[in-house]
mmCIF file of N, CA, C and O in Angstrom:
data_model
loop_
_atom_site.group_PDB
_atom_site.id
_atom_site.type_symbol
_atom_site.label_atom_id
_atom_site.label_comp_id
_atom_site.label_asym_id
_atom_site.label_seq_id
_atom_site.Cartn_x
_atom_site.Cartn_y
_atom_site.Cartn_z
ATOM 1 N N UNK F 93 -11.727 19.164 -18.593
ATOM 2 C CA UNK F 93 -10.976 18.405 -19.586
ATOM 3 C C UNK F 93 -9.519 18.324 -19.151
ATOM 4 O O UNK F 93 -8.951 19.288 -18.672
ATOM 5 N N UNK F 94 -8.916 17.196 -19.349
ATOM 6 C CA UNK F 94 -7.516 17.001 -18.994
ATOM 7 C C UNK F 94 -6.654 17.628 -20.086
ATOM 8 O O UNK F 94 -6.755 17.261 -21.256
ATOM 9 N N UNK F 95 -5.825 18.574 -19.708
ATOM 10 C CA UNK F 95 -5.006 19.289 -20.693
ATOM 11 C C UNK F 95 -3.980 18.402 -21.368
ATOM 12 O O UNK F 95 -3.568 18.649 -22.479
ATOM 13 N N UNK F 96 -3.546 17.352 -20.675
ATOM 14 C CA UNK F 96 -2.533 16.466 -21.255
ATOM 15 C C UNK F 96 -3.071 15.722 -22.465
ATOM 16 O O UNK F 96 -2.308 15.259 -23.306
ATOM 17 N N UNK F 97 -4.395 15.598 -22.583
ATOM 18 C CA UNK F 97 -4.982 14.892 -23.714
ATOM 19 C C UNK F 97 -5.073 15.756 -24.962
ATOM 20 O O UNK F 97 -5.457 15.269 -26.022
ATOM 21 N N UNK F 98 -4.734 17.047 -24.857
ATOM 22 C CA UNK F 98 -4.831 17.925 -26.018
ATOM 23 C C UNK F 98 -3.626 17.812 -26.937
ATOM 24 O O UNK F 98 -3.640 18.380 -28.021
ATOM 25 N N UNK F 99 -2.582 17.096 -26.508
ATOM 26 C CA UNK F 99 -1.415 16.914 -27.367
ATOM 27 C C UNK F 99 -1.771 15.991 -28.524
ATOM 28 O O UNK F 99 -2.499 15.022 -28.361
ATOM 29 N N UNK F 100 -1.235 16.293 -29.678
ATOM 30 C CA UNK F 100 -1.508 15.478 -30.856
ATOM 31 C C UNK F 100 -0.212 15.117 -31.555
ATOM 32 O O UNK F 100 0.822 15.732 -31.338
ATOM 33 N N UNK F 101 -0.299 14.118 -32.419
ATOM 34 C CA UNK F 101 0.817 13.762 -33.285
ATOM 35 C C UNK F 101 1.979 13.148 -32.548
ATOM 36 O O UNK F 101 1.832 12.318 -31.662
ATOM 37 N N UNK F 102 3.156 13.609 -32.935
ATOM 38 C CA UNK F 102 4.401 13.034 -32.423
ATOM 39 C C UNK F 102 4.564 13.271 -30.915
ATOM 40 O O UNK F 102 5.059 12.399 -30.200
ATOM 41 N N UNK F 103 4.154 14.439 -30.427
ATOM 42 C CA UNK F 103 4.270 14.731 -28.993
ATOM 43 C C UNK F 103 3.432 13.762 -28.179
ATOM 44 O O UNK F 103 3.886 13.250 -27.154
ATOM 45 N N UNK F 104 2.206 13.504 -28.632
ATOM 46 C CA UNK F 104 1.335 12.576 -27.919
ATOM 47 C C UNK F 104 1.916 11.170 -27.910
ATOM 48 O O UNK F 104 1.874 10.479 -26.886
ATOM 49 N N UNK F 105 2.454 10.745 -29.022
ATOM 50 C CA UNK F 105 3.054 9.415 -29.096
ATOM 51 C C UNK F 105 4.254 9.299 -28.159
ATOM 52 O O UNK F 105 4.400 8.303 -27.444
ATOM 53 N N UNK F 106 5.103 10.322 -28.128
ATOM 54 C CA UNK F 106 6.266 10.313 -27.231
ATOM 55 C C UNK F 106 5.832 10.277 -25.772
ATOM 56 O O UNK F 106 6.419 9.556 -24.958
ATOM 57 N N UNK F 107 4.788 11.045 -25.431
ATOM 58 C CA UNK F 107 4.291 11.040 -24.053
ATOM 59 C C UNK F 107 3.727 9.673 -23.677
ATOM 60 O O UNK F 107 3.942 9.190 -22.562
ATOM 61 N N UNK F 108 3.021 9.036 -24.596
ATOM 62 C CA UNK F 108 2.480 7.713 -24.309
ATOM 63 C C UNK F 108 3.586 6.684 -24.139
ATOM 64 O O UNK F 108 3.548 5.867 -23.211
ATOM 65 N N UNK F 109 4.566 6.710 -25.005
ATOM 66 C CA UNK F 109 5.677 5.752 -24.908
ATOM 67 C C UNK F 109 6.437 5.962 -23.605
ATOM 68 O O UNK F 109 6.752 5.003 -22.897
ATOM 69 N N UNK F 110 6.722 7.226 -23.270
ATOM 70 C CA UNK F 110 7.427 7.523 -22.020
ATOM 71 C C UNK F 110 6.597 7.070 -20.823
ATOM 72 O O UNK F 110 7.118 6.454 -19.896
ATOM 73 N N UNK F 111 5.309 7.348 -20.848
ATOM 74 C CA UNK F 111 4.444 6.988 -19.731
ATOM 75 C C UNK F 111 4.373 5.484 -19.514
ATOM 76 O O UNK F 111 4.500 5.002 -18.385
ATOM 77 N N UNK F 112 4.166 4.733 -20.599
ATOM 78 C CA UNK F 112 4.098 3.279 -20.470
ATOM 79 C C UNK F 112 5.439 2.680 -20.061
ATOM 80 O O UNK F 112 5.489 1.744 -19.269
ATOM 81 N N UNK F 113 6.524 3.220 -20.591
ATOM 82 C CA UNK F 113 7.860 2.732 -20.210
ATOM 83 C C UNK F 113 8.124 3.000 -18.732
ATOM 84 O O UNK F 113 8.627 2.140 -18.008
ATOM 85 N N UNK F 114 7.781 4.205 -18.287
ATOM 86 C CA UNK F 114 7.953 4.584 -16.884
ATOM 87 C C UNK F 114 7.126 3.673 -15.988
ATOM 88 O O UNK F 114 7.600 3.173 -14.966
ATOM 89 N N UNK F 115 5.888 3.400 -16.371
ATOM 90 C CA UNK F 115 5.002 2.557 -15.575
ATOM 91 C C UNK F 115 5.512 1.116 -15.533
ATOM 92 O O UNK F 115 5.560 0.505 -14.459
ATOM 93 N N UNK F 116 5.880 0.562 -16.690
ATOM 94 C CA UNK F 116 6.348 -0.826 -16.728
ATOM 95 C C UNK F 116 7.640 -1.020 -15.943
ATOM 96 O O UNK F 116 7.801 -2.017 -15.237
ATOM 97 N N UNK F 117 8.571 -0.072 -16.063
ATOM 98 C CA UNK F 117 9.820 -0.206 -15.305
ATOM 99 C C UNK F 117 9.550 -0.082 -13.810
ATOM 100 O O UNK F 117 10.167 -0.785 -13.004
ATOM 101 N N UNK F 118 8.617 0.770 -13.430
ATOM 102 C CA UNK F 118 8.257 0.872 -12.013
ATOM 103 C C UNK F 118 7.626 -0.396 -11.480
ATOM 104 O O UNK F 118 7.909 -0.828 -10.357
ATOM 105 N N UNK F 119 6.766 -1.011 -12.281
ATOM 106 C CA UNK F 119 6.160 -2.281 -11.871
ATOM 107 C C UNK F 119 7.219 -3.371 -11.731
ATOM 108 O O UNK F 119 7.173 -4.172 -10.790
ATOM 109 N N UNK F 120 8.162 -3.404 -12.643
ATOM 110 C CA UNK F 120 9.234 -4.406 -12.571
ATOM 111 C C UNK F 120 10.088 -4.196 -11.325
ATOM 112 O O UNK F 120 10.423 -5.158 -10.618
ATOM 113 N N UNK F 121 10.446 -2.947 -11.052
ATOM 114 C CA UNK F 121 11.248 -2.666 -9.851
ATOM 115 C C UNK F 121 10.469 -2.986 -8.582
ATOM 116 O O UNK F 121 11.049 -3.433 -7.588
ATOM 117 N N UNK F 122 9.162 -2.759 -8.598
ATOM 118 C CA UNK F 122 8.345 -3.115 -7.446
ATOM 119 C C UNK F 122 8.348 -4.612 -7.189
ATOM 120 O O UNK F 122 8.406 -5.050 -6.038
ATOM 121 N N UNK F 123 8.283 -5.411 -8.245
ATOM 122 C CA UNK F 123 8.326 -6.863 -8.079
ATOM 123 C C UNK F 123 9.675 -7.326 -7.543
ATOM 124 O O UNK F 123 9.745 -8.231 -6.709
ATOM 125 N N UNK F 124 10.750 -6.711 -8.008
ATOM 126 C CA UNK F 124 12.083 -7.056 -7.496
ATOM 127 C C UNK F 124 12.186 -6.669 -6.020
ATOM 128 O O UNK F 124 12.732 -7.418 -5.210
ATOM 129 N N UNK F 125 11.631 -5.506 -5.664
ATOM 130 C CA UNK F 125 11.666 -5.082 -4.266
ATOM 131 C C UNK F 125 10.896 -6.045 -3.375
ATOM 132 O O UNK F 125 11.340 -6.382 -2.280
ATOM 133 N N UNK F 126 9.742 -6.499 -3.853
ATOM 134 C CA UNK F 126 8.955 -7.452 -3.073
ATOM 135 C C UNK F 126 9.702 -8.771 -2.923
ATOM 136 O O UNK F 126 9.652 -9.413 -1.880
ATOM 137 N N UNK F 127 10.436 -9.157 -3.942
ATOM 138 C CA UNK F 127 11.188 -10.408 -3.901
ATOM 139 C C UNK F 127 12.375 -10.326 -2.938
ATOM 140 O O UNK F 127 12.645 -11.264 -2.199
ATOM 141 N N UNK F 128 13.080 -9.211 -2.924
ATOM 142 C CA UNK F 128 14.332 -9.124 -2.181
ATOM 143 C C UNK F 128 14.218 -8.495 -0.800
ATOM 144 O O UNK F 128 15.106 -8.672 0.021
ATOM 145 N N UNK F 129 13.163 -7.745 -0.545
ATOM 146 C CA UNK F 129 13.075 -7.013 0.715
ATOM 147 C C UNK F 129 12.072 -7.668 1.664
ATOM 148 O O UNK F 129 11.202 -8.419 1.222
ATOM 149 N N UNK F 130 12.184 -7.361 2.950
ATOM 150 C CA UNK F 130 11.150 -7.815 3.879
ATOM 151 C C UNK F 130 9.794 -7.216 3.490
ATOM 152 O O UNK F 130 9.731 -6.139 2.903
ATOM 153 N N UNK F 131 8.721 -7.897 3.811
ATOM 154 C CA UNK F 131 7.386 -7.484 3.377
ATOM 155 C C UNK F 131 7.011 -6.090 3.862
ATOM 156 O O UNK F 131 6.393 -5.318 3.128
ATOM 157 N N UNK F 132 7.365 -5.738 5.079
ATOM 158 C CA UNK F 132 6.987 -4.413 5.596
ATOM 159 C C UNK F 132 7.670 -3.304 4.814
ATOM 160 O O UNK F 132 7.058 -2.289 4.511
ATOM 161 N N UNK F 133 8.915 -3.503 4.477
ATOM 162 C CA UNK F 133 9.642 -2.486 3.713
ATOM 163 C C UNK F 133 9.090 -2.397 2.297
ATOM 164 O O UNK F 133 8.840 -1.309 1.772
ATOM 165 N N UNK F 134 8.864 -3.532 1.665
ATOM 166 C CA UNK F 134 8.364 -3.533 0.287
ATOM 167 C C UNK F 134 6.984 -2.894 0.196
ATOM 168 O O UNK F 134 6.723 -2.086 -0.698
ATOM 169 N N UNK F 135 6.101 -3.210 1.120
ATOM 170 C CA UNK F 135 4.752 -2.629 1.093
ATOM 171 C C UNK F 135 4.799 -1.131 1.321
ATOM 172 O O UNK F 135 4.140 -0.358 0.619
ATOM 173 N N UNK F 136 5.590 -0.708 2.276
ATOM 174 C CA UNK F 136 5.682 0.715 2.589
ATOM 175 C C UNK F 136 6.235 1.499 1.412
ATOM 176 O O UNK F 136 5.679 2.521 1.001
ATOM 177 N N UNK F 137 7.320 1.040 0.855
ATOM 178 C CA UNK F 137 7.959 1.758 -0.247
ATOM 179 C C UNK F 137 7.102 1.710 -1.508
ATOM 180 O O UNK F 137 6.924 2.719 -2.193
ATOM 181 N N UNK F 138 6.524 0.561 -1.816
ATOM 182 C CA UNK F 138 5.737 0.421 -3.047
ATOM 183 C C UNK F 138 4.505 1.310 -3.026
ATOM 184 O O UNK F 138 4.261 2.067 -3.965
ATOM 185 N N UNK F 139 3.729 1.250 -1.976
ATOM 186 C CA UNK F 139 2.466 1.979 -1.954
ATOM 187 C C UNK F 139 2.663 3.473 -1.711
ATOM 188 O O UNK F 139 1.984 4.293 -2.316
ATOM 189 N N UNK F 140 3.589 3.838 -0.835
ATOM 190 C CA UNK F 140 3.792 5.268 -0.596
ATOM 191 C C UNK F 140 4.474 5.933 -1.789
ATOM 192 O O UNK F 140 4.206 7.095 -2.093
ATOM 193 N N UNK F 141 5.323 5.200 -2.504
ATOM 194 C CA UNK F 141 5.990 5.813 -3.649
ATOM 195 C C UNK F 141 5.015 6.065 -4.793
ATOM 196 O O UNK F 141 5.157 7.033 -5.534
ATOM 197 N N UNK F 142 3.994 5.214 -4.942
ATOM 198 C CA UNK F 142 3.012 5.475 -5.995
ATOM 199 C C UNK F 142 2.196 6.726 -5.681
ATOM 200 O O UNK F 142 1.917 7.533 -6.578
ATOM 201 N N UNK F 143 1.848 6.932 -4.426
ATOM 202 C CA UNK F 143 1.148 8.167 -4.046
ATOM 203 C C UNK F 143 2.047 9.385 -4.226
ATOM 204 O O UNK F 143 1.602 10.444 -4.676
ATOM 205 N N UNK F 144 3.308 9.228 -3.881
ATOM 206 C CA UNK F 144 4.255 10.328 -4.030
ATOM 207 C C UNK F 144 4.438 10.697 -5.499
ATOM 208 O O UNK F 144 4.415 11.881 -5.859
ATOM 209 N N UNK F 145 4.579 9.705 -6.356
ATOM 210 C CA UNK F 145 4.713 9.979 -7.797
ATOM 211 C C UNK F 145 3.471 10.651 -8.356
ATOM 212 O O UNK F 145 3.567 11.572 -9.172
ATOM 213 N N UNK F 146 2.291 10.203 -7.931
ATOM 214 C CA UNK F 146 1.052 10.842 -8.387
ATOM 215 C C UNK F 146 1.017 12.314 -7.991
ATOM 216 O O UNK F 146 0.641 13.175 -8.790
ATOM 217 N N UNK F 147 1.399 12.606 -6.759
ATOM 218 C CA UNK F 147 1.367 13.990 -6.289
ATOM 219 C C UNK F 147 2.386 14.859 -7.020
ATOM 220 O O UNK F 147 2.114 16.014 -7.340
ATOM 221 N N UNK F 148 3.555 14.305 -7.296
ATOM 222 C CA UNK F 148 4.592 15.097 -7.948
ATOM 223 C C UNK F 148 4.372 15.246 -9.453
ATOM 224 O O UNK F 148 4.783 16.238 -10.050
ATOM 225 N N UNK F 149 3.724 14.267 -10.076
ATOM 226 C CA UNK F 149 3.479 14.348 -11.515
ATOM 227 C C UNK F 149 2.189 15.084 -11.872
ATOM 228 O O UNK F 149 2.013 15.484 -13.021
ATOM 229 N N UNK F 150 1.287 15.272 -10.918
ATOM 230 C CA UNK F 150 0.006 15.938 -11.201
ATOM 231 C C UNK F 150 0.185 17.346 -11.783
ATOM 232 O O UNK F 150 -0.507 17.700 -12.736
ATOM 233 N N UNK F 151 1.104 18.164 -11.264
ATOM 234 C CA UNK F 151 1.273 19.481 -11.878
ATOM 235 C C UNK F 151 1.831 19.413 -13.302
ATOM 236 O O UNK F 151 1.497 20.249 -14.145
ATOM 237 N N UNK F 152 2.642 18.418 -13.585
ATOM 238 C CA UNK F 152 3.235 18.310 -14.916
ATOM 239 C C UNK F 152 2.264 17.750 -15.944
ATOM 240 O O UNK F 152 2.173 18.240 -17.063
ATOM 241 N N UNK F 153 1.532 16.717 -15.559
ATOM 242 C CA UNK F 153 0.669 16.032 -16.510
ATOM 243 C C UNK F 153 -0.713 16.668 -16.586
ATOM 244 O O UNK F 153 -1.229 16.931 -17.669
ATOM 245 N N UNK F 154 -1.306 16.930 -15.433
ATOM 246 C CA UNK F 154 -2.676 17.428 -15.394
ATOM 247 C C UNK F 154 -2.767 18.937 -15.176
ATOM 248 O O UNK F 154 -3.868 19.472 -15.112
ATOM 249 N N UNK F 155 -1.636 19.582 -15.011
ATOM 250 C CA UNK F 155 -1.560 21.027 -14.772
ATOM 251 C C UNK F 155 -2.354 21.434 -13.532
ATOM 252 O O UNK F 155 -3.002 22.474 -13.511
ATOM 253 N N UNK F 156 -2.307 20.606 -12.499
ATOM 254 C CA UNK F 156 -2.956 20.929 -11.236
ATOM 255 C C UNK F 156 -2.031 21.781 -10.394
ATOM 256 O O UNK F 156 -0.808 21.712 -10.519
ATOM 257 N N UNK F 157 -2.608 22.583 -9.526
ATOM 258 C CA UNK F 157 -1.805 23.389 -8.610
ATOM 259 C C UNK F 157 -1.727 22.664 -7.274
ATOM 260 O O UNK F 157 -2.740 22.227 -6.743
ATOM 261 N N UNK F 158 -0.521 22.528 -6.767
ATOM 262 C CA UNK F 158 -0.342 21.917 -5.453
ATOM 263 C C UNK F 158 -0.373 23.015 -4.395
ATOM 264 O O UNK F 158 0.294 24.037 -4.529
ATOM 265 N N UNK F 159 -1.140 22.781 -3.339
ATOM 266 C CA UNK F 159 -1.246 23.748 -2.250
ATOM 267 C C UNK F 159 -0.247 23.399 -1.153
ATOM 268 O O UNK F 159 0.452 22.376 -1.230
ATOM 269 N N UNK F 160 -0.203 24.230 -0.135
ATOM 270 C CA UNK F 160 0.674 23.938 1.003
ATOM 271 C C UNK F 160 0.230 22.666 1.708
ATOM 272 O O UNK F 160 1.047 21.924 2.240
ATOM 273 N N UNK F 161 -1.065 22.422 1.733
ATOM 274 C CA UNK F 161 -1.576 21.201 2.355
ATOM 275 C C UNK F 161 -1.111 19.970 1.573
ATOM 276 O O UNK F 161 -0.755 18.946 2.170
ATOM 277 N N UNK F 162 -1.083 20.055 0.250
ATOM 278 C CA UNK F 162 -0.540 18.958 -0.556
ATOM 279 C C UNK F 162 0.948 18.746 -0.238
ATOM 280 O O UNK F 162 1.416 17.613 -0.130
ATOM 281 N N UNK F 163 1.682 19.848 -0.139
ATOM 282 C CA UNK F 163 3.105 19.756 0.199
ATOM 283 C C UNK F 163 3.324 19.110 1.552
ATOM 284 O O UNK F 163 4.228 18.289 1.722
ATOM 285 N N UNK F 164 2.481 19.482 2.518
ATOM 286 C CA UNK F 164 2.577 18.870 3.847
ATOM 287 C C UNK F 164 2.298 17.379 3.771
ATOM 288 O O UNK F 164 2.975 16.568 4.412
ATOM 289 N N UNK F 165 1.309 16.993 2.968
ATOM 290 C CA UNK F 165 1.002 15.576 2.789
ATOM 291 C C UNK F 165 2.169 14.810 2.186
ATOM 292 O O UNK F 165 2.469 13.687 2.598
ATOM 293 N N UNK F 166 2.854 15.418 1.217
ATOM 294 C CA UNK F 166 4.021 14.780 0.596
ATOM 295 C C UNK F 166 5.135 14.586 1.618
ATOM 296 O O UNK F 166 5.768 13.534 1.695
ATOM 297 N N UNK F 167 5.375 15.617 2.429
ATOM 298 C CA UNK F 167 6.421 15.528 3.455
ATOM 299 C C UNK F 167 6.073 14.455 4.482
ATOM 300 O O UNK F 167 6.919 13.629 4.845
ATOM 301 N N UNK F 168 4.814 14.448 4.970
ATOM 302 C CA UNK F 168 4.418 13.454 5.963
ATOM 303 C C UNK F 168 4.474 12.038 5.395
ATOM 304 O O UNK F 168 4.864 11.095 6.090
ATOM 305 N N UNK F 169 4.094 11.884 4.133
ATOM 306 C CA UNK F 169 4.178 10.581 3.477
ATOM 307 C C UNK F 169 5.626 10.107 3.401
ATOM 308 O O UNK F 169 5.929 8.947 3.699
ATOM 309 N N UNK F 170 6.528 10.990 3.035
ATOM 310 C CA UNK F 170 7.942 10.631 2.934
ATOM 311 C C UNK F 170 8.524 10.286 4.304
ATOM 312 O O UNK F 170 9.258 9.299 4.454
ATOM 313 N N UNK F 171 8.199 11.090 5.308
ATOM 314 C CA UNK F 171 8.711 10.837 6.666
ATOM 315 C C UNK F 171 8.134 9.529 7.208
ATOM 316 O O UNK F 171 8.869 8.723 7.798
ATOM 317 N N UNK F 172 6.848 9.300 7.006
ATOM 318 C CA UNK F 172 6.231 8.058 7.479
ATOM 319 C C UNK F 172 6.806 6.833 6.801
ATOM 320 O O UNK F 172 7.070 5.818 7.448
ATOM 321 N N UNK F 173 7.010 6.921 5.485
ATOM 322 C CA UNK F 173 7.609 5.798 4.763
ATOM 323 C C UNK F 173 9.022 5.510 5.228
ATOM 324 O O UNK F 173 9.417 4.352 5.401
ATOM 325 N N UNK F 174 9.791 6.569 5.450
ATOM 326 C CA UNK F 174 11.161 6.387 5.939
ATOM 327 C C UNK F 174 11.167 5.804 7.351
ATOM 328 O O UNK F 174 11.982 4.930 7.669
ATOM 329 N N UNK F 175 10.231 6.260 8.195
ATOM 330 C CA UNK F 175 10.176 5.752 9.569
ATOM 331 C C UNK F 175 9.831 4.265 9.604
ATOM 332 O O UNK F 175 10.451 3.486 10.341
ATOM 333 N N UNK F 176 8.857 3.852 8.803
ATOM 334 C CA UNK F 176 8.497 2.429 8.772
ATOM 335 C C UNK F 176 9.650 1.596 8.220
ATOM 336 O O UNK F 176 9.955 0.519 8.733
ATOM 337 N N UNK F 177 10.303 2.105 7.184
ATOM 338 C CA UNK F 177 11.426 1.372 6.598
ATOM 339 C C UNK F 177 12.562 1.216 7.601
ATOM 340 O O UNK F 177 13.128 0.122 7.749
ATOM 341 N N UNK F 178 12.894 2.276 8.305
ATOM 342 C CA UNK F 178 13.979 2.204 9.294
ATOM 343 C C UNK F 178 13.600 1.333 10.488
ATOM 344 O O UNK F 178 14.431 0.605 11.015
ATOM 345 N N UNK F 179 12.340 1.411 10.912
ATOM 346 C CA UNK F 179 11.913 0.638 12.078
ATOM 347 C C UNK F 179 11.828 -0.851 11.777
ATOM 348 O O UNK F 179 11.971 -1.677 12.667
ATOM 349 N N UNK F 180 11.589 -1.213 10.522
ATOM 350 C CA UNK F 180 11.431 -2.629 10.201
ATOM 351 C C UNK F 180 12.711 -3.290 9.724
ATOM 352 O O UNK F 180 12.716 -4.475 9.447
ATOM 353 N N UNK F 181 13.785 -2.538 9.626
ATOM 354 C CA UNK F 181 15.052 -3.123 9.172
ATOM 355 C C UNK F 181 15.529 -4.144 10.208
ATOM 356 O O UNK F 181 15.502 -3.902 11.398
ATOM 357 N N UNK F 182 15.941 -5.288 9.731
ATOM 358 C CA UNK F 182 16.439 -6.320 10.635
ATOM 359 C C UNK F 182 17.823 -6.749 10.193
ATOM 360 O O UNK F 182 18.158 -6.698 9.018
ATOM 361 N N UNK F 183 18.603 -7.211 11.137
ATOM 362 C CA UNK F 183 19.971 -7.608 10.824
ATOM 363 C C UNK F 183 20.056 -9.045 10.344
ATOM 364 O O UNK F 183 21.060 -9.439 9.775
ATOM 365 N N UNK F 184 18.998 -9.838 10.586
ATOM 366 C CA UNK F 184 19.068 -11.239 10.199
ATOM 367 C C UNK F 184 18.605 -11.490 8.765
ATOM 368 O O UNK F 184 18.649 -12.618 8.297
ATOM 369 N N UNK F 185 18.185 -10.460 8.069
ATOM 370 C CA UNK F 185 17.741 -10.629 6.687
ATOM 371 C C UNK F 185 18.958 -10.688 5.774
ATOM 372 O O UNK F 185 19.784 -9.795 5.770
ATOM 373 N N UNK F 186 19.052 -11.767 5.028
ATOM 374 C CA UNK F 186 20.177 -11.928 4.116
ATOM 375 C C UNK F 186 19.667 -11.924 2.679
ATOM 376 O O UNK F 186 18.726 -12.645 2.350
ATOM 377 N N UNK F 187 20.282 -11.114 1.848
ATOM 378 C CA UNK F 187 19.902 -11.060 0.444
ATOM 379 C C UNK F 187 20.511 -12.261 -0.263
ATOM 380 O O UNK F 187 21.693 -12.548 -0.114
ATOM 381 N N UNK F 188 19.693 -12.968 -1.003
ATOM 382 C CA UNK F 188 20.164 -14.154 -1.717
ATOM 383 C C UNK F 188 20.499 -13.797 -3.162
ATOM 384 O O UNK F 188 19.910 -12.897 -3.733
ATOM 385 N N UNK F 189 21.435 -14.519 -3.716
ATOM 386 C CA UNK F 189 21.747 -14.338 -5.128
ATOM 387 C C UNK F 189 20.699 -15.068 -5.958
ATOM 388 O O UNK F 189 19.907 -15.860 -5.432
ATOM 389 N N UNK F 190 20.680 -14.792 -7.254
ATOM 390 C CA UNK F 190 19.694 -15.423 -8.122
ATOM 391 C C UNK F 190 19.828 -16.945 -8.102
ATOM 392 O O UNK F 190 18.840 -17.655 -8.028
ATOM 393 N N UNK F 191 21.047 -17.454 -8.133
ATOM 394 C CA UNK F 191 21.233 -18.909 -8.126
ATOM 395 C C UNK F 191 20.761 -19.517 -6.813
ATOM 396 O O UNK F 191 20.221 -20.636 -6.795
ATOM 397 N N UNK F 192 20.921 -18.827 -5.699
ATOM 398 C CA UNK F 192 20.425 -19.329 -4.419
ATOM 399 C C UNK F 192 18.895 -19.358 -4.388
ATOM 400 O O UNK F 192 18.292 -20.273 -3.842
ATOM 401 N N UNK F 193 18.260 -18.349 -4.986
ATOM 402 C CA UNK F 193 16.800 -18.310 -5.016
ATOM 403 C C UNK F 193 16.240 -19.421 -5.899
ATOM 404 O O UNK F 193 15.225 -20.024 -5.595
ATOM 405 N N UNK F 194 16.908 -19.696 -7.024
ATOM 406 C CA UNK F 194 16.452 -20.756 -7.921
ATOM 407 C C UNK F 194 16.588 -22.119 -7.231
ATOM 408 O O UNK F 194 15.755 -23.005 -7.427
ATOM 409 N N UNK F 195 17.605 -22.277 -6.391
ATOM 410 C CA UNK F 195 17.843 -23.552 -5.717
ATOM 411 C C UNK F 195 16.909 -23.787 -4.540
ATOM 412 O O UNK F 195 16.885 -24.879 -3.991
ATOM 413 N N UNK F 196 16.097 -22.796 -4.148
ATOM 414 C CA UNK F 196 15.173 -22.977 -3.027
ATOM 415 C C UNK F 196 14.153 -24.055 -3.380
ATOM 416 O O UNK F 196 13.743 -24.181 -4.524
ATOM 417 N N UNK F 197 13.737 -24.820 -2.377
ATOM 418 C CA UNK F 197 12.757 -25.880 -2.670
ATOM 419 C C UNK F 197 11.427 -25.260 -3.123
ATOM 420 O O UNK F 197 10.978 -24.279 -2.572
ATOM 421 N N UNK F 198 10.842 -25.887 -4.112
ATOM 422 C CA UNK F 198 9.567 -25.419 -4.657
ATOM 423 C C UNK F 198 8.440 -26.172 -3.955
ATOM 424 O O UNK F 198 8.483 -27.393 -3.859
ATOM 425 N N UNK F 199 7.435 -25.431 -3.478
ATOM 426 C CA UNK F 199 6.280 -26.068 -2.860
ATOM 427 C C UNK F 199 5.093 -25.930 -3.798
ATOM 428 O O UNK F 199 4.916 -24.908 -4.445
ATOM 429 N N UNK F 200 4.305 -26.964 -3.859
ATOM 430 C CA UNK F 200 3.120 -26.960 -4.717
ATOM 431 C C UNK F 200 1.885 -26.987 -3.850
ATOM 432 O O UNK F 200 1.812 -27.732 -2.863
ATOM 433 N N UNK F 201 0.905 -26.203 -4.222
ATOM 434 C CA UNK F 201 -0.350 -26.208 -3.482
ATOM 435 C C UNK F 201 -1.249 -27.321 -4.027
ATOM 436 O O UNK F 201 -1.231 -27.622 -5.212
ATOM 437 N N UNK F 202 -2.021 -27.903 -3.151
ATOM 438 C CA UNK F 202 -2.888 -29.019 -3.551
ATOM 439 C C UNK F 202 -4.114 -28.569 -4.298
ATOM 440 O O UNK F 202 -4.560 -27.538 -4.311
#
């Protein structure tokens, strides 16, 4: 049984509100990252950060014990994500302002 589900009343409601708010804000930031960053950086950061958050929140939410092997996995995930992000950085990528993005030509699929 998941221990986090044993909370009742006001505590359970606060945990649900916090959880949904945290999830929705993360999804919104992920969409902004995909919009503004090169695809390799956005994919690396988005997918590795969700695994990292799951690993770090598991002891708090599910009361799981993290082993040294889990810790090693977290470190390797962080190092790998940083390596891909640094290796894919390019100097020709220019961040556009919102008005510049809106002014881009719109293409329609047939």
